[in-house]
XYZ file of C-alpha atoms in Angstrom:
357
model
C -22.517 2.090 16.498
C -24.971 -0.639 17.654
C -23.661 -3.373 19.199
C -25.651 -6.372 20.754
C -25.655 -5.939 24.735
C -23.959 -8.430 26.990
C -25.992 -11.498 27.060
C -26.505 -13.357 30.338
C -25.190 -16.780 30.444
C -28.199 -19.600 29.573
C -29.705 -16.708 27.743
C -31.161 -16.616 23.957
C -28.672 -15.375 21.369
C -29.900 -13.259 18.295
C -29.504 -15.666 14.980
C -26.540 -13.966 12.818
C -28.857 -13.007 10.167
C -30.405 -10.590 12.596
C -27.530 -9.206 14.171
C -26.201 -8.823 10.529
C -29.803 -6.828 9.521
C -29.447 -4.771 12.892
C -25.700 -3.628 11.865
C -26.855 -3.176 8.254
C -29.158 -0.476 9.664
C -27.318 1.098 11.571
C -24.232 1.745 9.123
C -27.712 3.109 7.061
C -28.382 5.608 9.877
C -24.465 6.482 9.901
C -24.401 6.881 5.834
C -27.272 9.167 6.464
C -25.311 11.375 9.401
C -22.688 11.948 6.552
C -25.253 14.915 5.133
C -25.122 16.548 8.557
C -22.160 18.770 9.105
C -22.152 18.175 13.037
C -22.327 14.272 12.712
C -19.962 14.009 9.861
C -16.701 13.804 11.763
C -18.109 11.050 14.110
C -20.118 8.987 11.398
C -16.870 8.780 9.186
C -15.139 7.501 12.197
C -17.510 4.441 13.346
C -18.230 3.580 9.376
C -14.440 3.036 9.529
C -14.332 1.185 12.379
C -17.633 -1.439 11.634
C -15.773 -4.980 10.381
C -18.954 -6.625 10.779
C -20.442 -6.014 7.101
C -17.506 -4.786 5.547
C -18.697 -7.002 2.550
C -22.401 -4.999 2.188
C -20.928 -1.308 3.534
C -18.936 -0.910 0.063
C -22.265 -0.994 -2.289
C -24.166 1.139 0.202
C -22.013 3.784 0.185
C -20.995 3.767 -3.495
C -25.069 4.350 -4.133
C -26.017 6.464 -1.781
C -26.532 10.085 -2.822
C -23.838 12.109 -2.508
C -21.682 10.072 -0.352
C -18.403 9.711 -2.475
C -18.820 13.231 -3.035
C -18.562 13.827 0.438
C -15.798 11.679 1.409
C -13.568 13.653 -1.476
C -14.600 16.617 0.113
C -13.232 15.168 3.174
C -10.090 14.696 1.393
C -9.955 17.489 -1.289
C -9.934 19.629 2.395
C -6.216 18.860 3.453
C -4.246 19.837 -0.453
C -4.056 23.581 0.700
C -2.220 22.222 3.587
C 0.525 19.854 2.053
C 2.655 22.274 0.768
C 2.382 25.090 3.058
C 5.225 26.758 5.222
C 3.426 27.178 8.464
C 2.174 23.808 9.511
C -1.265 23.768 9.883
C -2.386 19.590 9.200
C -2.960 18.615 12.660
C -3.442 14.872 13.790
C -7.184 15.599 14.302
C -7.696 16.657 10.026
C -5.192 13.990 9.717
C -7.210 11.254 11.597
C -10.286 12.793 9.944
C -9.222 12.413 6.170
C -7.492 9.215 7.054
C -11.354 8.508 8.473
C -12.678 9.252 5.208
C -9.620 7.065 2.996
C -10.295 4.129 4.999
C -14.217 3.884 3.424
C -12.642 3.715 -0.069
C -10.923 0.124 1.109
C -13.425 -1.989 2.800
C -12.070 -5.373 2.218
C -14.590 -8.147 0.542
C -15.758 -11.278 2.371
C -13.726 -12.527 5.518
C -11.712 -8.903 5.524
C -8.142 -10.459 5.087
C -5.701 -7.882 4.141
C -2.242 -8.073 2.511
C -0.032 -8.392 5.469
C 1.518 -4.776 4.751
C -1.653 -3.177 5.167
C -1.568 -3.495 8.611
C -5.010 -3.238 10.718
C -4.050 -4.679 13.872
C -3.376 -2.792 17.161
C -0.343 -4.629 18.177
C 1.118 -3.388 14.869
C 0.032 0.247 15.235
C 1.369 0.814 18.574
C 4.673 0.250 17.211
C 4.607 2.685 14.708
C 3.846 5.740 16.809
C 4.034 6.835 20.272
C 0.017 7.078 20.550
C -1.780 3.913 19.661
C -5.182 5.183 19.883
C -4.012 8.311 17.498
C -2.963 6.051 14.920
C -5.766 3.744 15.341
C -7.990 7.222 14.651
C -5.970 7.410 11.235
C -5.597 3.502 10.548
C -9.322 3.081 10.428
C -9.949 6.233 8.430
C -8.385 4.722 5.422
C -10.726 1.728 5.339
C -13.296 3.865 3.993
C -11.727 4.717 1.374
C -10.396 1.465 0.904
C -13.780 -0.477 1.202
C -15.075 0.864 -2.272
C -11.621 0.172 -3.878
C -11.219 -3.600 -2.662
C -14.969 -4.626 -2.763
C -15.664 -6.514 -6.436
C -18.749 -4.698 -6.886
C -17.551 -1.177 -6.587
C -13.374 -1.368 -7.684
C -14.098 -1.231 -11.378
C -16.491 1.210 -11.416
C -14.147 3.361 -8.415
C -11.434 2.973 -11.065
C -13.425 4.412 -14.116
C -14.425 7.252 -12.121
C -10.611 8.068 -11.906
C -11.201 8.400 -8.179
C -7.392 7.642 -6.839
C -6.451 10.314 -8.906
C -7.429 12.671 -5.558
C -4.358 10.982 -3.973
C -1.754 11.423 -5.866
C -1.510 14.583 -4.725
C -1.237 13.199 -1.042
C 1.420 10.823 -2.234
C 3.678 13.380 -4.127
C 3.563 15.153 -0.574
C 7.287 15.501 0.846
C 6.425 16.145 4.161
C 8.086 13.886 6.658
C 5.511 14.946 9.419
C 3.466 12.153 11.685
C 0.185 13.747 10.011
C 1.689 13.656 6.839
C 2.535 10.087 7.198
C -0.691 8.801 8.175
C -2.158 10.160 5.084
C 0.900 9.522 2.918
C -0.176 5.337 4.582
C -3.606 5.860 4.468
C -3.905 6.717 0.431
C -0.880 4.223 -0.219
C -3.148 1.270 1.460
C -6.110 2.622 -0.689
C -3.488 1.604 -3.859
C -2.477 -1.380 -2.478
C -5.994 -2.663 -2.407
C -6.482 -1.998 -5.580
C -3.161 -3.628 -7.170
C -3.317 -6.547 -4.428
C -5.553 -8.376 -7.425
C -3.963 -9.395 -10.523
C -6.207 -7.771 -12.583
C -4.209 -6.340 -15.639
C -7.442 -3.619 -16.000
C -6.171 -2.089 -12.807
C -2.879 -2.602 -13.538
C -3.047 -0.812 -17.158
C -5.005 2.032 -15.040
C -2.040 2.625 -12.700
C 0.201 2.710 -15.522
C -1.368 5.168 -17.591
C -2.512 7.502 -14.514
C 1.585 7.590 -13.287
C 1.126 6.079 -9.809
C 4.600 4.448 -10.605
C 6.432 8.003 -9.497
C 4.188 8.607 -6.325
C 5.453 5.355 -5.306
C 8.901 6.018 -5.871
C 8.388 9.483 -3.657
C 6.628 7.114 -0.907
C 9.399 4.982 -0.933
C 12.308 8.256 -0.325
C 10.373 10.150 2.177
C 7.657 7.898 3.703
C 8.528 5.899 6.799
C 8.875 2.107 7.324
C 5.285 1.100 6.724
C 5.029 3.194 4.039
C 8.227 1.984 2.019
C 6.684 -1.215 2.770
C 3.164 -0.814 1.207
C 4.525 1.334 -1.877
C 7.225 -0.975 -2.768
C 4.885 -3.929 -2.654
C 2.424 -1.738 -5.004
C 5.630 -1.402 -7.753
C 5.823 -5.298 -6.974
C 2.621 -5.697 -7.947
C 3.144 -3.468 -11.330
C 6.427 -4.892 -12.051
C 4.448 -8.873 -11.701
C 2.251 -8.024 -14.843
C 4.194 -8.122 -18.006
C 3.478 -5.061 -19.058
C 4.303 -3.273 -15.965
C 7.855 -4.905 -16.332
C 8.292 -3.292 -19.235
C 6.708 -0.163 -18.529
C 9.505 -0.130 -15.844
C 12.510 -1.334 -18.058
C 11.772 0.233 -21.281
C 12.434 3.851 -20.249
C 16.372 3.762 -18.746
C 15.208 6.776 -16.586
C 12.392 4.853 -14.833
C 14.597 1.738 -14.306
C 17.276 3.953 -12.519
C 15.178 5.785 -10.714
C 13.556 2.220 -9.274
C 16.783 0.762 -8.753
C 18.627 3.893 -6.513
C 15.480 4.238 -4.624
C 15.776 0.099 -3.828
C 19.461 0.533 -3.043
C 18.891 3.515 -1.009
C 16.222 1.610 1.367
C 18.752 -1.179 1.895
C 21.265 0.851 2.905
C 19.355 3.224 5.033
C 18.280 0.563 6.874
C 21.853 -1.122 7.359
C 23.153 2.302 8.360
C 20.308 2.711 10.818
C 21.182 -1.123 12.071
C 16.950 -1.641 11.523
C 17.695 -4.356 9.786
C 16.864 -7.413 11.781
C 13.625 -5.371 12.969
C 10.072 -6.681 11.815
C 8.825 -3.820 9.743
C 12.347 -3.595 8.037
C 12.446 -7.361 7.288
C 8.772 -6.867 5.528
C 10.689 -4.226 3.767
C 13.092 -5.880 2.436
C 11.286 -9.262 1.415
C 9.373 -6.424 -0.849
C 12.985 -5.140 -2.182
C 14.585 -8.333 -2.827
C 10.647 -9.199 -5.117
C 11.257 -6.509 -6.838
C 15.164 -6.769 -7.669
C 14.273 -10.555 -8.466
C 11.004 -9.647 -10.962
C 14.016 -7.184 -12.478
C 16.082 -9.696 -12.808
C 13.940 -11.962 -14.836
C 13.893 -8.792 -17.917
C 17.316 -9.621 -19.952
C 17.447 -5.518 -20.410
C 17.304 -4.692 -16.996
C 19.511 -7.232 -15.933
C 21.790 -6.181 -17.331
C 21.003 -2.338 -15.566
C 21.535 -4.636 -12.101
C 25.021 -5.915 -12.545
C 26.303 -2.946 -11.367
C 24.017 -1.812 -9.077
C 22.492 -4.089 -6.067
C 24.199 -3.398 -2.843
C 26.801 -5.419 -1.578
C 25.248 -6.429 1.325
C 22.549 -7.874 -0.355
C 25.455 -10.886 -0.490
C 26.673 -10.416 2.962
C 26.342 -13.857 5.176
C 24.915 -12.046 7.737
C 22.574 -10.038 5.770
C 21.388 -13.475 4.413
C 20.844 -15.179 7.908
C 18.593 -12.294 8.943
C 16.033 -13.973 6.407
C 16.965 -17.588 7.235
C 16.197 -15.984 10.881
C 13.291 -13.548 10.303
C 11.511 -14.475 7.176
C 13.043 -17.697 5.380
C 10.618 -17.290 2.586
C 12.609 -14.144 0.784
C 15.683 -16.398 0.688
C 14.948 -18.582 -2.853
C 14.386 -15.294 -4.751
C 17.338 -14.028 -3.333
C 19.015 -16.913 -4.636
C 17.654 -16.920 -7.388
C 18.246 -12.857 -8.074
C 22.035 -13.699 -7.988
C 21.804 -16.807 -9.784
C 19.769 -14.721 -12.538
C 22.953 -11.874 -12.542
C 25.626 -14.336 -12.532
C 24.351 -15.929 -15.410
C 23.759 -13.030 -17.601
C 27.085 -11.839 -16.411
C 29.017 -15.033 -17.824
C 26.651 -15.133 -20.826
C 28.169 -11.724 -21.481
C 31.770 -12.669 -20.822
C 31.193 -15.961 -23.302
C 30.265 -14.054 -25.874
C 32.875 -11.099 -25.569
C 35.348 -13.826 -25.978
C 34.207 -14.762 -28.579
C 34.045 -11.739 -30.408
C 37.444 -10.544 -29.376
C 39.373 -12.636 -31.347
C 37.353 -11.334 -34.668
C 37.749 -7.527 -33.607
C 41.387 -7.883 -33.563
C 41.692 -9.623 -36.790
């Protein structure tokens, strides 16, 4: 991709307007190598990479001709391979429909992401034993991602029912490094969307089920993936009708609630807990027990079921420690329980006395 050479010190620099008009035309020359079979693999992966006019890439590709179409061929191309019993998605078509999912989620303006969706290097190398690998699949997903966060393009990305192509990705049960790049990569592409409170997304998510790909994200995916699909059911269960879309139906709310108590203790047995990407976890667990909480109905569902830990000192001072921010909703998730509990208890008293006579 073009890049200004090194300038010369005392030498003239290029106004930003220009440099913006040179990178402008060459992600135009790059949209263009998409038509070309033997340029495609590269062009995806430099489009994914340019941060420079993430802001102007998202209309450009949107109405280009033909583009979309060919990044869902890019990821149409891996379904015969999710569920096969030879393994045959290899970190290159991993990287390369990653490539393609990271153009659906170029971020508007200034490019700030939720902190989940994590885009930095220093991040990535922690999450597998090749950073530049990852890196390769990180950026793919920002293609994908740039249509779906850019105000121009979300809407009309969402009424072409276009993150319907990965749900299939997301009800994968593969455990597999390729598989979990994608599995990250389409689960970002999600995230950007539901990051905005915008109840038209929200109602889209709702009626398209993305709530049980996010609950099979959250049992087989791996840290960062847990992470980003939790925060995406945080994001549902923040809209009042995604709380009740959650609470209403007793086999939803348990099936949210086992998967939450299953993370937590996973990571306690695994003794992850204190670790970054587990704390980030967990801040995302505790939101969504306390948004439960605040649903009389569900509250009820809780009494019973949040893990004892959750009230373990220690378990507590790893917040105070690590991320002091998640300790008022725990707080107030207990203080929420307890008084529904002793509600309950008054009013069983009460009606004791009449049952007996």
């Amino acid at each position: 991709m073009y890049r200004w050479p090194e300038l010369q010190f005392g030498s003239w620099n290029p106004s930003e307007a220009a440099y913006r008009a040179q990178e402008t035309a060459s992600v135009v020359q790059l949209i263009e190598s998409l038509n070309n079979d033997a340029t495609r693999e590269r062009a995806i992966h430099l489009l994914s990479k340019n941060r420079a006019i993430r802001e102007e890439m998202a209309p450009l590709l949107w109405y280009s001709v033909g583009t979309i179409s060919i990044l869902l061929q890019e990821i149409i191309s891996v379904y015969h391979s999710l569920h096969s019993p030879i393994p045959t998605l290899t970190d290159r078509v991993s990287n390369r429909v990653c490539d393609a999912l990271v153009l659906f989620q170029v971020e508007t303006a200034n490019y700030k992401v939720v902190p989940f969706i994590l885009y930095s290097r220093c991040v990535v190398s922690s999450f597998v034993a090749s950073e530049l690998t990852f890196m390769f699949s990180l950026t793919c997903h920002i293609v994908v991602q740039c249509v779906a966060a850019n105000p121009s393009t979300k809407m009309p990305f969402i009424e072409a029912k276009l993150p319907l192509y990965l749900y299939p990705l997301l009800n994968n049960t593969n455990k597999e490094r390729p598989h979990q790049f994608i599995r990250l990569a389409s689960l970002s592409v999600i995230g950007a969307l539901a990051k905005v409170d915008d109840p038209n997304v929200i109602n889209f998510l709702l009626e398209s089920e993305v709530f049980p790909c996010c609950i099979r994200s959250m049992e087989v995916g791996d840290v960062l993936s847990k992470t980003v699909a939790t925060y995406i059911v945080y994001k549902i269960l923040i809209n009042e009708e995604g709380l009740r879309y959650c609470c209403t139906v007793a086999e939803r709310f348990f099936a949210l609630v086992r998967v939450l108590g299953s993370m937590v203790l996973k990571l306690a047995e695994e003794g992850q807990l204190a670790e970054n990407p587990s704390i980030r976890l967990l801040k995302h667990i505790i939101w969504c027990y306390h948004r439960l909480s605040e649903s009389p109905r569900s509250c009820d569902g809780l009494r019973c079921r949040l893990p004892v830990i959750l009230s373990d000192a220690a378990f507590i001072d790893i917040f105070r420690q690590g991320d002091p921010s998640a300790v008022p909703h725990l707080q107030q998730l207990f203080h929420n329980v307890s008084n529904r509990t002793s509600r309950i208890q008054t009013i069983e008293k009460m009606i004791r006395p009449l049952v007996k006579g």
